Tab-separated table of C-alpha atoms in Angstrom:
chain	number	residue	atom	x	y	z
A	16	GLU	CA	0.000	0.000	0.000
A	17	ALA	CA	1.306	3.427	-0.984
A	18	GLN	CA	1.774	5.478	2.137
A	19	VAL	CA	3.703	7.979	4.201
A	20	THR	CA	4.593	6.588	7.617
A	21	GLN	CA	5.413	8.763	10.577
A	22	ASN	CA	6.577	7.650	13.986
A	23	PRO	CA	5.766	8.061	16.756
A	24	ARG	CA	2.077	9.061	16.639
A	25	TYR	CA	2.223	10.623	20.086
A	26	LEU	CA	5.230	11.971	21.952
A	27	ILE	CA	5.526	13.715	25.282
A	28	THR	CA	8.930	15.050	26.197
A	29	VAL	CA	10.632	17.665	28.341
A	30	THR	CA	12.322	20.889	27.365
A	31	GLY	CA	15.799	20.412	25.962
A	32	LYS	CA	15.695	16.658	25.341
A	33	LYS	CA	16.639	15.988	21.734
A	34	LEU	CA	14.118	14.024	19.696
A	35	THR	CA	13.625	12.738	16.168
A	36	VAL	CA	10.359	12.147	14.347
A	37	THR	CA	10.801	9.698	11.510
A	38	CYS	CA	9.079	9.857	8.135
A	39	SER	CA	9.246	7.296	5.377
A	40	GLN	CA	7.434	6.995	2.035
A	41	ASN	CA	7.235	4.001	-0.280
A	42	MET	CA	6.089	5.806	-3.445
A	43	ASN	CA	9.520	6.809	-4.778
A	44	HIS	CA	8.531	10.451	-4.370
A	45	GLU	CA	11.185	13.099	-4.918
A	46	TYR	CA	9.547	15.864	-2.892
A	47	MET	CA	9.072	15.627	0.872
A	48	SER	CA	8.019	18.211	3.396
A	49	TRP	CA	7.274	18.767	7.074
A	50	TYR	CA	4.373	20.870	8.350
A	51	ARG	CA	3.161	21.801	11.781
A	52	GLN	CA	-0.482	22.536	12.472
A	53	ASP	CA	-1.661	24.824	15.242
A	54	PRO	CA	-5.185	26.096	16.021
A	55	GLY	CA	-5.921	29.313	14.180
A	56	LEU	CA	-2.648	29.185	12.264
A	57	GLY	CA	-3.293	26.247	9.978
A	58	LEU	CA	-0.594	24.168	8.340
A	59	ARG	CA	2.776	25.876	8.149
A	60	GLN	CA	5.746	24.453	6.306
A	61	ILE	CA	8.875	23.792	8.356
A	62	TYR	CA	11.302	22.337	5.815
A	63	TYR	CA	11.093	20.712	2.436
A	64	SER	CA	13.326	18.586	0.245
A	65	MET	CA	13.228	18.358	-3.519
A	66	ASN	CA	15.578	15.381	-3.688
A	67	VAL	CA	18.305	13.483	-1.862
A	68	GLU	CA	20.717	15.868	-0.122
A	69	VAL	CA	18.612	18.888	-1.196
A	70	THR	CA	16.722	20.576	1.618
A	71	ASP	CA	15.443	24.104	2.177
A	72	LYS	CA	13.681	26.146	4.814
A	73	GLY	CA	9.958	26.677	4.830
A	74	ASP	CA	8.087	29.338	6.763
A	75	VAL	CA	8.920	28.258	10.326
A	76	PRO	CA	12.308	26.466	10.358
A	77	GLU	CA	13.671	27.833	13.639
A	78	GLY	CA	14.403	25.092	16.156
A	79	TYR	CA	14.208	22.275	13.622
A	80	LYS	CA	16.654	20.305	11.501
A	81	VAL	CA	16.113	17.806	8.713
A	82	SER	CA	18.191	15.503	6.581
A	83	ARG	CA	17.570	13.621	3.334
A	84	LYS	CA	20.227	10.971	2.986
A	85	GLU	CA	17.911	8.526	1.243
A	86	LYS	CA	14.985	9.197	-1.072
A	87	ARG	CA	12.436	7.463	1.117
A	88	ASN	CA	13.325	8.988	4.509
A	89	PHE	CA	13.030	12.540	5.785
A	90	PRO	CA	13.447	12.736	9.576
A	91	LEU	CA	12.610	15.851	11.582
A	92	ILE	CA	15.025	16.614	14.394
A	93	LEU	CA	14.400	18.881	17.373
A	94	GLU	CA	17.805	19.419	18.990
A	95	SER	CA	16.469	21.257	22.047
A	96	PRO	CA	12.672	21.180	22.107
A	97	SER	CA	10.773	24.006	23.766
A	98	PRO	CA	7.112	24.268	24.819
A	99	ASN	CA	6.299	26.465	21.789
A	100	GLN	CA	7.066	23.448	19.617
A	101	THR	CA	4.082	21.616	21.063
A	102	SER	CA	2.032	20.968	17.956
A	103	LEU	CA	0.640	18.425	15.499
A	104	TYR	CA	3.268	17.555	12.902
A	105	PHE	CA	2.692	16.149	9.435
A	106	CYS	CA	5.152	14.722	6.976
A	107	ALA	CA	4.088	14.763	3.333
A	108	SER	CA	5.461	13.679	-0.008
A	109	SER	CA	4.713	14.138	-3.682
A	110	LEU	CA	6.121	12.998	-6.989
A	111	GLY	CA	7.186	16.553	-7.799
A	112	GLN	CA	5.463	19.922	-7.543
A	113	GLY	CA	2.485	21.386	-9.305
A	114	ALA	CA	-0.992	20.299	-10.294
A	115	GLY	CA	-0.068	16.756	-11.149
A	116	SER	CA	1.684	16.212	-7.850
A	117	PRO	CA	-0.632	16.503	-4.869
A	118	LEU	CA	0.838	16.046	-1.426
A	119	HIS	CA	0.248	12.760	0.384
A	120	PHE	CA	0.255	13.133	4.144
A	121	GLY	CA	1.347	10.852	6.944
A	122	ASN	CA	-0.938	10.232	9.923
A	123	GLY	CA	0.629	12.921	12.044
A	124	THR	CA	2.670	13.118	15.232
A	125	ARG	CA	1.224	14.922	18.217
A	126	LEU	CA	4.131	16.363	20.181
A	127	THR	CA	3.867	17.816	23.666
A	128	VAL	CA	6.883	19.551	25.206
A	129	THR	CA	6.620	20.296	28.919
B	16	GLN	CA	-2.060	39.760	3.788
B	17	LYS	CA	-1.978	35.992	4.045
B	18	GLU	CA	-1.009	34.133	0.908
B	19	VAL	CA	-4.093	31.903	1.042
B	20	GLU	CA	-7.173	33.042	2.938
B	21	GLN	CA	-10.305	31.219	3.952
B	22	ASN	CA	-13.230	32.058	6.189
B	23	SER	CA	-12.827	29.888	9.291
B	24	GLY	CA	-16.564	29.274	9.665
B	25	PRO	CA	-18.240	27.234	10.877
B	26	LEU	CA	-20.400	26.993	7.799
B	27	SER	CA	-23.599	25.146	8.578
B	28	VAL	CA	-25.766	23.654	5.852
B	29	PRO	CA	-28.703	21.244	6.032
B	30	GLU	CA	-28.316	17.725	4.707
B	31	GLY	CA	-28.892	17.589	0.961
B	32	ALA	CA	-28.028	21.247	0.382
B	33	ILE	CA	-25.107	22.691	-1.583
B	34	ALA	CA	-22.137	23.803	0.509
B	35	SER	CA	-20.011	26.570	-0.980
B	36	LEU	CA	-16.484	27.077	0.313
B	37	ASN	CA	-14.338	29.972	-0.812
B	38	CYS	CA	-10.636	30.773	-0.879
B	39	THR	CA	-8.613	33.747	-2.100
B	40	TYR	CA	-4.900	33.915	-2.817
B	41	SER	CA	-2.445	36.765	-3.145
B	42	ASP	CA	0.341	35.339	-5.331
B	43	ARG	CA	-0.606	36.019	-8.967
B	44	GLY	CA	2.063	33.534	-9.982
B	45	SER	CA	0.226	30.647	-8.338
B	46	GLN	CA	-0.804	28.093	-10.940
B	47	SER	CA	-2.056	25.036	-9.068
B	48	PHE	CA	-4.739	24.857	-6.419
B	49	PHE	CA	-5.845	22.049	-4.166
B	50	TRP	CA	-8.725	21.265	-1.867
B	51	TYR	CA	-8.103	18.942	1.066
B	52	ARG	CA	-10.556	17.616	3.643
B	53	GLN	CA	-9.424	17.090	7.215
B	54	TYR	CA	-11.380	15.352	9.938
B	55	SER	CA	-10.542	16.334	13.501
B	56	GLY	CA	-7.225	14.827	14.583
B	57	LYS	CA	-6.635	13.208	11.195
B	58	SER	CA	-4.364	14.011	8.303
B	59	PRO	CA	-5.528	16.061	5.311
B	60	GLU	CA	-6.786	14.051	2.363
B	61	LEU	CA	-6.926	15.351	-1.188
B	62	ILE	CA	-10.359	16.010	-2.672
B	63	MET	CA	-9.329	17.551	-5.971
B	64	PHE	CA	-7.005	19.978	-7.692
B	65	ILE	CA	-7.526	22.587	-10.388
B	66	TYR	CA	-5.172	24.662	-12.494
B	67	SER	CA	-7.316	25.974	-15.376
B	68	ASN	CA	-9.866	28.766	-15.174
B	69	GLY	CA	-13.410	27.508	-14.958
B	70	ASP	CA	-15.047	24.523	-13.323
B	71	LYS	CA	-13.829	21.016	-12.647
B	72	GLU	CA	-16.281	18.381	-11.472
B	73	ASP	CA	-15.645	15.125	-9.632
B	74	GLY	CA	-18.723	13.368	-8.322
B	75	ARG	CA	-20.484	15.628	-5.828
B	76	PHE	CA	-17.561	18.061	-5.785
B	77	THR	CA	-16.958	20.983	-8.145
B	78	ALA	CA	-13.900	23.199	-7.943
B	79	GLN	CA	-14.006	26.624	-9.535
B	80	LEU	CA	-11.013	28.804	-10.366
B	81	ASN	CA	-10.972	32.460	-11.372
B	82	LYS	CA	-7.383	33.628	-11.801
B	83	ALA	CA	-8.341	37.210	-12.684
B	84	SER	CA	-10.120	37.590	-9.350
B	85	GLN	CA	-7.695	35.275	-7.542
B	86	TYR	CA	-10.246	33.030	-5.952
B	87	VAL	CA	-10.915	29.335	-5.795
B	88	SER	CA	-14.106	27.738	-4.574
B	89	LEU	CA	-15.374	24.277	-3.784
B	90	LEU	CA	-19.027	23.290	-4.138
B	91	ILE	CA	-20.323	20.166	-2.455
B	92	ARG	CA	-23.679	19.022	-3.790
B	93	ASP	CA	-26.115	16.882	-1.801
B	94	SER	CA	-24.157	17.497	1.391
B	95	GLN	CA	-24.027	14.584	3.826
B	96	PRO	CA	-23.258	14.520	7.565
B	97	SER	CA	-20.056	12.650	6.663
B	98	ASP	CA	-18.926	15.787	4.805
B	99	SER	CA	-18.649	17.580	8.149
B	100	ALA	CA	-14.956	18.394	8.374
B	101	THR	CA	-12.479	21.209	7.874
B	102	TYR	CA	-11.722	22.018	4.244
B	103	LEU	CA	-8.270	23.312	3.410
B	104	CYS	CA	-7.462	25.329	0.327
B	105	ALA	CA	-3.837	25.240	-0.848
B	106	ALA	CA	-1.786	26.853	-3.593
B	107	TYR	CA	1.756	26.537	-4.800
B	108	THR	CA	3.416	29.873	-4.034
B	109	GLY	CA	6.840	31.429	-3.976
B	110	GLY	CA	7.963	30.204	-7.355
B	111	GLY	CA	6.290	26.845	-6.999
B	112	ASN	CA	8.366	25.196	-4.321
B	113	LYS	CA	5.951	25.580	-1.455
B	114	LEU	CA	2.377	24.398	-1.033
B	115	THR	CA	0.776	27.079	1.142
B	116	PHE	CA	-2.401	26.265	3.010
B	117	GLY	CA	-5.234	28.439	4.188
B	118	THR	CA	-6.350	28.024	7.780
B	119	GLY	CA	-9.387	26.032	6.687
B	120	THR	CA	-13.162	26.358	6.764
B	121	GLN	CA	-15.111	24.174	9.156
B	122	LEU	CA	-18.200	22.699	7.524
B	123	LYS	CA	-21.098	21.279	9.522
B	124	VAL	CA	-23.820	19.367	7.725
B	125	GLU	CA	-26.887	19.142	9.916
B	126	LEU	CA	-29.594	16.505	9.805
């Protein structure tokens, strides 16, 4: 089954403790992206990657890191999480960009930082 | 001005009625537009996309695009309670590398 898999689904952590949210897709998609979703603010892009070893900042990259060493994986790293990073996170992928390449979303990771 | 704007709602319609959801965008260079549906706590799922002026129909859904006026709309015919969700409008902006989402319109279909 074609899908984007994120893990974990739920994560509670404390301020400053490094964490990684994994994302993997099995559709051979070139484009991958991370979003966070907050009430009233909608989905905001954190980072995106157009191909292996090619990543770029989205709208809200501060406090986050990503890497794209393999086509299928695009982990999101929080080196020193803070409470303002409490949010619902989505990984997404697409074949490319544009009308013929809609984003496919993972199931989300609900992160709480205390 | 936000790049993609939607009325947050909630928009309430009776079962069987037509629901009309609207979206405006600021980037005249935007070419591709998407409508996603999101149930509470779930991930967004694609309903349809449109990139040409005019109407595009898919089952009970019709997307409409007017590039001159910079708006996109989604019509849902014969609305069902299962259509109750938040509808997200999205457009590729900033040269096409970023899919920017509106904050979503909450739709409630009442029995």
